[in-house]
Coordinates of C-alpha atoms and ligand atoms in Angstrom, one line a residue:
M1 CA -28.4 -35.5 70.9
G2 CA -24.7 -36.6 70.6
K3 CA -22.9 -36.7 67.4
S4 CA -23.3 -39.9 65.5
I5 CA -20.6 -42.4 65.7
K6 CA -19.1 -44.0 62.6
S7 CA -17.1 -47.2 62.2
L8 CA -13.4 -46.7 62.0
R9 CA -11.8 -46.0 58.8
G10 CA -10.9 -49.3 56.8
M11 CA -13.5 -51.3 59.1
N12 CA -16.6 -52.2 57.6
D13 CA -19.9 -53.9 58.7
L14 CA -20.7 -57.1 57.0
L15 CA -24.3 -56.6 56.1
A16 CA -26.9 -59.2 55.3
E17 CA -26.5 -58.6 51.2
T18 CA -22.9 -59.6 51.3
S19 CA -22.9 -61.9 54.4
E20 CA -24.3 -64.7 52.3
K21 CA -21.3 -64.5 50.0
F22 CA -19.0 -64.3 52.8
R23 CA -20.4 -67.4 54.4
H24 CA -20.3 -69.3 50.9
V25 CA -16.5 -68.6 50.8
V26 CA -15.9 -69.9 54.1
T27 CA -18.1 -73.0 53.6
V28 CA -16.5 -73.8 50.3
S29 CA -13.0 -73.3 51.5
E30 CA -13.7 -75.5 54.7
K31 CA -15.1 -78.2 52.5
V32 CA -12.2 -78.3 50.2
A33 CA -9.5 -78.0 53.0
T34 CA -11.4 -81.0 54.9
R35 CA -11.1 -83.0 51.6
Y36 CA -7.3 -82.3 51.9
G37 CA -7.1 -83.5 55.5
F38 CA -7.1 -80.2 57.4
K39 CA -8.9 -79.6 60.7
Y40 CA -10.4 -76.4 62.0
I41 CA -8.6 -74.6 64.8
E42 CA -8.9 -71.1 66.4
T43 CA -6.2 -69.0 67.8
P44 CA -6.5 -65.6 69.8
L45 CA -6.9 -62.4 67.9
L46 CA -4.5 -60.7 70.4
E47 CA -1.0 -61.8 70.9
E48 CA 2.3 -60.7 72.3
T49 CA 3.9 -58.2 69.9
A50 CA 7.1 -60.2 70.1
L51 CA 5.5 -62.9 68.4
F52 CA 5.0 -61.0 65.2
K53 CA 8.2 -59.2 65.4
R54 CA 10.1 -62.6 65.5
S55 CA 8.0 -64.1 62.7
V56 CA 6.7 -61.8 60.3
G57 CA 9.8 -59.8 60.8
E58 CA 10.7 -56.3 62.0
S59 CA 11.9 -55.2 58.6
S60 CA 8.4 -56.0 57.0
D61 CA 5.8 -53.2 56.5
I62 CA 3.4 -55.3 58.3
V63 CA 5.4 -55.2 61.6
G64 CA 7.2 -51.9 60.9
K65 CA 4.3 -49.7 60.0
E66 CA 1.0 -51.5 60.2
M67 CA 0.6 -53.0 63.6
Y68 CA -2.4 -52.3 66.0
Q69 CA -0.1 -52.3 68.9
F70 CA -0.8 -51.3 72.6
T71 CA 0.1 -51.8 76.1
D72 CA -2.6 -53.6 78.1
K73 CA -3.8 -52.9 81.6
G74 CA -1.2 -55.4 82.9
G75 CA 1.5 -53.5 81.0
N76 CA 1.9 -56.2 78.3
D77 CA 3.0 -55.2 75.0
V78 CA 0.4 -56.8 72.8
C79 CA -0.9 -56.6 69.1
L80 CA -4.0 -57.5 67.3
R81 CA -3.0 -60.2 64.7
P82 CA -1.9 -58.9 61.3
E83 CA -2.0 -62.5 59.9
G84 CA -2.8 -66.1 61.0
T85 CA 0.4 -68.1 60.6
A86 CA 2.4 -66.7 63.7
G87 CA -0.3 -67.4 66.1
V88 CA -0.8 -71.1 64.6
V89 CA 2.8 -71.6 64.9
R90 CA 2.8 -70.2 68.4
S91 CA 0.0 -72.6 69.4
F92 CA 1.6 -75.7 67.5
I93 CA 4.8 -75.2 69.7
E94 CA 2.9 -74.3 72.9
N95 CA 0.8 -77.4 72.7
K96 CA 3.9 -79.5 72.0
F97 CA 2.9 -80.8 68.5
D98 CA 6.5 -80.3 67.4
K99 CA 7.8 -82.8 70.1
R100 CA 5.0 -85.2 69.3
G101 CA 5.9 -86.1 65.7
G102 CA 5.2 -82.7 64.2
K103 CA 2.5 -83.5 61.7
E104 CA -0.4 -81.4 61.8
K105 CA -2.7 -79.8 59.2
V106 CA -5.0 -77.1 60.2
F107 CA -7.3 -74.5 58.8
Y108 CA -8.6 -71.1 60.3
H109 CA -10.4 -68.1 59.4
G110 CA -11.2 -64.8 61.0
A111 CA -10.3 -61.4 61.4
M112 CA -6.8 -59.7 60.7
F113 CA -5.7 -56.1 61.4
R114 CA -3.2 -54.0 59.5
Y115 CA -3.0 -50.2 59.8
E116 CA -2.8 -49.7 56.1
R117 CA -3.9 -46.8 53.9
P118 CA -7.3 -47.9 53.0
Q119 CA -8.4 -48.2 49.5
K120 CA -10.4 -50.6 47.2
G121 CA -9.5 -54.1 48.3
R122 CA -7.2 -52.9 51.2
L123 CA -8.9 -52.7 54.6
R124 CA -7.6 -52.3 58.1
L125 CA -9.9 -55.0 59.3
F126 CA -10.1 -57.9 56.8
H127 CA -10.7 -61.7 57.0
Q128 CA -8.7 -64.4 55.8
F129 CA -9.2 -68.2 55.3
G130 CA -5.7 -69.9 55.8
C131 CA -4.3 -73.4 56.0
E132 CA -1.0 -74.5 57.6
S133 CA 0.6 -77.8 57.1
F134 CA 3.5 -79.1 59.4
G135 CA 5.8 -81.8 59.1
E136 CA 6.0 -82.5 55.4
A137 CA 9.3 -81.4 53.9
S138 CA 8.3 -82.3 50.4
V139 CA 7.8 -80.0 47.5
F140 CA 4.8 -82.2 46.8
E141 CA 3.0 -80.7 49.8
D142 CA 3.6 -77.1 48.3
I143 CA 1.9 -78.4 45.2
S144 CA -0.9 -79.8 47.1
T145 CA -1.5 -76.5 48.9
I146 CA -1.5 -74.8 45.4
F147 CA -4.0 -77.4 44.2
M148 CA -6.1 -76.8 47.2
I149 CA -6.3 -73.1 46.5
R150 CA -7.2 -74.0 42.8
D151 CA -10.1 -76.2 43.9
I152 CA -11.4 -73.5 46.3
F153 CA -11.4 -70.8 43.6
N154 CA -12.8 -73.3 40.9
E155 CA -15.6 -74.1 43.2
L156 CA -16.2 -70.6 43.8
N157 CA -16.0 -69.7 40.1
I158 CA -13.3 -67.3 40.4
K159 CA -10.6 -67.0 37.6
F160 CA -7.1 -66.4 38.9
K161 CA -3.5 -66.3 37.7
L162 CA -0.7 -68.2 39.7
K163 CA 2.6 -66.7 40.2
I164 CA 5.5 -68.8 41.6
N165 CA 9.0 -68.1 42.8
S166 CA 11.7 -69.8 44.9
L167 CA 13.2 -67.9 47.7
G168 CA 16.0 -70.4 48.4
C169 CA 17.2 -71.9 51.8
Q170 CA 19.8 -71.2 54.4
T171 CA 22.3 -72.9 52.0
C172 CA 21.8 -70.5 49.0
M173 CA 20.2 -67.5 50.5
P174 CA 23.0 -66.1 52.3
S175 CA 25.6 -65.9 49.4
Y176 CA 22.8 -64.6 47.2
R177 CA 22.1 -62.0 49.7
E178 CA 25.7 -60.9 49.6
K179 CA 25.6 -60.6 45.8
L180 CA 22.4 -58.6 45.9
T181 CA 23.6 -56.4 48.6
A182 CA 26.8 -55.5 46.8
Y183 CA 24.6 -54.6 43.6
L184 CA 22.3 -52.4 45.7
E185 CA 25.1 -50.6 47.2
D186 CA 26.3 -49.6 43.7
K187 CA 22.8 -48.2 43.0
K188 CA 22.2 -46.8 46.3
D189 CA 22.0 -43.2 45.1
S190 CA 19.1 -43.9 42.8
L191 CA 16.9 -45.8 45.3
C192 CA 14.1 -44.5 47.6
A193 CA 14.4 -44.1 51.4
D194 CA 12.6 -47.2 52.0
C195 CA 15.0 -49.1 49.9
H196 CA 17.8 -47.8 51.8
R197 CA 16.3 -49.3 54.9
R198 CA 15.7 -52.6 53.2
I199 CA 19.4 -52.9 52.2
E200 CA 20.3 -52.8 55.9
T201 CA 17.3 -55.1 57.0
N202 CA 16.2 -57.4 54.3
P203 CA 17.7 -56.5 50.8
I204 CA 15.6 -59.0 48.9
R205 CA 12.5 -56.7 49.7
T206 CA 13.8 -54.0 47.5
L207 CA 12.8 -56.2 44.5
D208 CA 9.3 -55.7 45.5
C209 CA 9.4 -51.8 46.0
K210 CA 6.2 -50.3 44.4
I211 CA 8.0 -47.1 43.2
E212 CA 8.5 -47.0 39.5
S213 CA 12.0 -45.5 39.5
C214 CA 13.3 -48.2 41.9
Q215 CA 11.8 -50.9 39.7
Q216 CA 13.4 -49.5 36.6
E217 CA 16.8 -49.1 38.4
L218 CA 16.5 -52.7 39.7
S219 CA 15.4 -54.4 36.6
D220 CA 18.7 -56.1 36.1
A221 CA 19.2 -57.0 39.8
P222 CA 20.5 -60.7 40.5
K223 CA 17.4 -62.8 41.4
M224 CA 17.3 -65.6 43.9
A225 CA 15.7 -68.0 41.4
D226 CA 19.0 -67.9 39.4
H227 CA 21.2 -68.6 42.5
L228 CA 19.5 -71.6 44.1
C229 CA 21.5 -74.5 45.6
E230 CA 21.1 -77.9 44.0
D231 CA 18.3 -78.9 46.3
C232 CA 16.2 -75.8 45.9
D233 CA 16.6 -75.8 42.2
S234 CA 15.6 -79.3 41.9
D235 CA 12.5 -78.7 44.1
F236 CA 11.6 -75.6 42.0
E237 CA 12.0 -77.8 38.8
T238 CA 9.7 -80.3 40.2
L239 CA 7.3 -77.7 41.2
K240 CA 7.2 -76.4 37.7
R241 CA 7.0 -79.9 36.1
V242 CA 4.2 -81.1 38.2
L243 CA 2.1 -77.9 37.8
T244 CA 2.5 -78.2 34.0
K245 CA 1.8 -81.9 33.9
N246 CA -1.4 -81.3 35.8
G247 CA -2.5 -78.5 33.4
M248 CA -2.1 -75.8 36.0
E249 CA -0.8 -72.7 34.2
F250 CA 1.6 -70.4 36.1
E251 CA 4.0 -67.5 35.7
I252 CA 7.5 -67.3 37.3
D253 CA 7.8 -64.0 39.0
K254 CA 11.4 -63.7 40.1
N255 CA 10.5 -60.5 41.9
L256 CA 7.9 -62.2 44.1
V257 CA 9.3 -61.9 47.5
R258 CA 6.1 -61.8 49.8
G259 CA 5.6 -59.3 52.5
L260 CA 6.5 -61.5 55.3
D261 CA 10.0 -62.7 56.4
Y262 CA 9.4 -66.2 57.2
Y263 CA 9.4 -67.8 53.7
S264 CA 12.0 -70.2 52.2
K265 CA 12.0 -72.2 48.9
T266 CA 8.5 -72.2 47.3
A267 CA 6.6 -68.8 47.4
F268 CA 3.3 -68.2 45.5
E269 CA 0.5 -65.8 45.0
F270 CA -2.9 -66.0 43.3
V271 CA -3.8 -62.9 41.5
S272 CA -7.1 -61.7 39.8
D273 CA -7.4 -59.3 36.8
N274 CA -10.8 -58.3 37.7
I275 CA -10.6 -56.4 41.1
G276 CA -8.1 -53.3 40.5
S277 CA -4.7 -52.7 41.9
Q278 CA -4.8 -54.7 45.2
N279 CA -5.1 -57.8 43.1
A280 CA -3.5 -60.6 45.3
I281 CA -6.4 -62.9 46.2
A282 CA -4.3 -65.5 48.0
G283 CA -0.7 -65.9 49.0
G284 CA 1.6 -68.3 50.8
G285 CA 4.6 -70.6 50.7
R286 CA 7.0 -72.8 52.6
Y287 CA 8.4 -71.8 55.9
D288 CA 10.7 -74.4 57.1
R289 CA 12.6 -72.3 59.8
L290 CA 9.7 -70.5 61.6
V291 CA 8.9 -73.2 64.2
E292 CA 12.5 -73.3 65.2
F293 CA 12.7 -69.3 65.2
L294 CA 9.9 -69.2 67.8
G295 CA 11.6 -71.7 69.9
G296 CA 10.2 -75.1 68.8
K297 CA 11.8 -78.1 67.4
E298 CA 12.8 -77.7 63.8
T299 CA 9.6 -78.5 61.7
P300 CA 9.2 -78.0 57.9
A301 CA 5.9 -76.2 57.1
V302 CA 3.9 -74.8 54.2
G303 CA 0.7 -72.6 54.1
F304 CA -1.5 -70.0 52.5
A305 CA -4.2 -67.6 53.3
L306 CA -6.8 -66.1 51.1
G307 CA -8.3 -62.6 51.6
I308 CA -12.1 -63.0 51.8
E309 CA -13.1 -59.4 51.1
R310 CA -11.0 -59.3 47.9
I311 CA -12.9 -62.1 46.4
L312 CA -16.6 -61.1 47.5
D313 CA -17.1 -59.0 44.5
L314 CA -16.1 -61.8 42.3
I315 CA -18.6 -64.2 43.5
E316 CA -22.2 -64.6 42.2
I317 CA -24.5 -66.7 44.3
Q318 CA -27.6 -68.0 42.6
E319 CA -30.7 -66.3 43.9
S320 CA -32.2 -68.9 46.4
E321 CA -35.3 -70.6 45.6
K322 CA -38.4 -69.7 47.2
S323 CA -38.7 -71.4 50.6
G324 CA -40.7 -71.3 53.9
Y325 CA -44.0 -70.0 55.0
Y326 CA -45.5 -66.6 55.3
F327 CA -48.5 -66.3 57.7
G328 CA -51.0 -63.7 57.6
V329 CA -54.4 -62.9 59.0
L330 CA -57.3 -61.0 57.4
D331 CA -58.6 -59.7 60.7
E332 CA -56.7 -59.0 63.9
E333 CA -58.8 -61.1 66.2
Y334 CA -57.4 -64.3 64.5
F335 CA -54.0 -63.4 65.2
E336 CA -53.4 -65.5 68.5
E337 CA -54.8 -68.7 66.6
L338 CA -52.3 -67.9 63.7
F339 CA -49.4 -67.3 66.0
L340 CA -50.0 -70.7 67.5
V341 CA -50.1 -72.6 64.3
A342 CA -47.2 -70.6 62.8
S343 CA -44.9 -71.2 65.8
Q344 CA -45.5 -74.9 65.4
K345 CA -44.5 -74.8 61.8
R346 CA -41.4 -73.0 62.7
E347 CA -39.9 -76.2 64.3
S348 CA -39.3 -77.5 60.9
E349 CA -39.5 -74.6 58.4
K350 CA -38.5 -71.0 57.9
V351 CA -41.5 -68.9 59.0
H352 CA -42.4 -65.4 58.9
I353 CA -45.5 -64.2 61.0
E354 CA -47.1 -61.0 59.7
N355 CA -48.6 -59.4 62.7
K356 CA -50.7 -56.7 61.0
K357 CA -54.0 -57.5 59.4
R358 CA -53.9 -57.0 55.5
S359 CA -56.0 -57.7 52.5
L360 CA -55.4 -61.0 50.9
N361 CA -53.7 -59.5 48.0
K362 CA -51.4 -57.3 50.3
H363 CA -50.2 -60.4 52.0
L364 CA -49.6 -62.2 48.8
Q365 CA -47.6 -59.5 47.3
N366 CA -45.7 -59.3 50.7
A367 CA -45.0 -63.0 50.8
D368 CA -43.5 -63.0 47.3
K369 CA -41.4 -59.9 47.9
L370 CA -39.9 -61.5 50.8
G371 CA -39.1 -64.7 48.9
F372 CA -41.5 -67.2 50.5
R373 CA -42.9 -70.3 48.8
F374 CA -46.1 -70.5 50.6
C375 CA -48.6 -67.8 51.9
A376 CA -50.8 -69.2 54.6
I377 CA -53.9 -67.2 55.6
L378 CA -56.5 -67.2 58.3
G379 CA -59.8 -65.4 57.7
S380 CA -63.2 -65.7 59.2
D381 CA -64.2 -68.9 57.0
E382 CA -61.0 -70.8 57.9
V383 CA -61.3 -69.9 61.6
Q384 CA -64.9 -71.2 61.5
N385 CA -64.0 -74.3 59.9
G386 CA -60.8 -75.0 61.7
T387 CA -58.7 -74.7 58.4
I388 CA -56.1 -72.6 56.7
W389 CA -55.7 -71.4 53.3
I390 CA -52.4 -71.7 51.6
R391 CA -51.2 -70.4 48.2
D392 CA -48.1 -72.1 46.7
L393 CA -46.4 -69.0 45.1
Q394 CA -44.0 -71.1 43.0
L395 CA -46.6 -73.5 41.4
K396 CA -49.3 -70.8 41.6
N397 CA -52.0 -72.8 43.1
D398 CA -53.8 -72.8 46.5
E399 CA -55.5 -75.3 48.7
T400 CA -57.3 -75.3 52.0
F401 CA -56.0 -77.7 54.8
S402 CA -57.5 -78.4 58.1
I403 CA -55.3 -77.1 60.8
D404 CA -55.0 -80.4 62.4
S405 CA -53.4 -82.1 59.5
F406 CA -51.4 -79.0 58.6
Ligands
HAM1 P1 -0.5 -62.1 53.0 O1 -0.1 -62.4 51.5 O2 -0.1 -61.1 53.8 O3 -0.1 -63.7 53.6 O4 -2.3 -62.2 53.1 C1 -2.9 -63.2 52.4 C2 -4.1 -62.5 51.7 O5 -4.9 -61.8 52.6 C3 -3.7 -61.6 50.6 O6 -3.3 -62.3 49.4 C4 -4.9 -60.7 50.5 O7 -6.0 -61.5 49.6 C5 -5.4 -60.6 51.9 N1 -5.0 -59.4 52.4 C6 -3.9 -58.9 53.0 N2 -3.9 -57.7 53.5 C7 -5.2 -57.3 53.1 C8 -5.8 -56.0 53.5 N3 -5.2 -55.0 54.1 N4 -7.1 -55.8 53.1 C9 -7.9 -56.8 52.5 N5 -7.1 -58.2 52.3 C10 -6.0 -58.4 52.5 C11 -0.4 -63.9 55.0 O8 -1.1 -63.2 55.5 C12 0.4 -65.2 55.3 N6 0.0 -65.5 56.7 C13 -0.1 -66.3 54.4 C14 0.4 -67.7 54.8 C15 -0.2 -68.6 55.6 N7 1.6 -68.1 54.5 C16 1.9 -69.3 55.0 N8 0.7 -69.7 55.7

């Protein structure tokens, strides 16, 4: 006998006890996204590595440390997708949506892969539900996106907090970046090795460093939200005003930089207080330059993704009502007859056919345990009379039907 094989670290099976919750998340998210005018698409799980390098960014942990990257048999440098936006944008350009007016609203869900150190809420294989809206430059589209996520979480009965920030645009970001870099150079000696790398590649990332001493050191660092150009500032003000007017609570987090390089202007995260340290349950923002970066015609865009596994523990599904039919025989010789009747019933109902003979009581207990509403039994009397005995386990009464009418 060979050694037993286990699933890879950070990659879990989705078993029947949780799959119902998983499907519930997808169903609710799809329903809400459809209400907001989004349509379903799928893109491949495997893409050229260059796609993620150019979009998510080489300086990000996702690309720098966490990619499932390999050379395929044809010698191509490929990668399992660590997130969904890059593939959607690639597809948007490849299918010429950018040249045909550029308006498109799509949703997707599926597996994402990041070679992270697994812990509670952090997996190597996880699933996202995401939406991308192309062609709307307005901050109101950002607000709609935020409202859509709010609606999804409300329907799922999940409590959340919203954090927002503005990451500026090509007008205000470069001068802010210079200011920040000068500040960081002064502090360099007290920062970690990762932050040293970030100063070179993407200085704003230092604000997001998880190391306590770096956080303390950088507490008075200049923040993007305080250095916005007129346009970005006005959008950020509108964002805050409209959220407030609509009773949507939020917190401004000037250190919220997101782990992916493609954002500009609005960035946001939804967090939960009830799931431990990996508390981001959804994240997203505006990415007006990405289509262009990937070779398409300049197209504004905004989107988000929620992590399905992270919210499974927060969901309670009402125990489903008893339903369907359990069929059993009191003697094996009636089984063929039972099988015929039960198979016909299956055309319209959920049916379990118990293929071992049992006592009536055992059948009733069994049917109840399996959650069936009706327990249908064939014994000698029934077969003789061409009938079937049925107990309604919910209303707790029984009746005998002729097989023909049943
Ligand atoms: P993200 O913030 O990297 O954004 O991921 C979105 C969500 O995926 C997170 O808030 C979290 O719930 C979940 N997630 C991320 N990593 C893991 C993990 N290792 N294990 C379990 N769950 C995880 C994006 O991916 C962007 N593509 C979102 C977006 C779409 N921005 C614009 N459009």
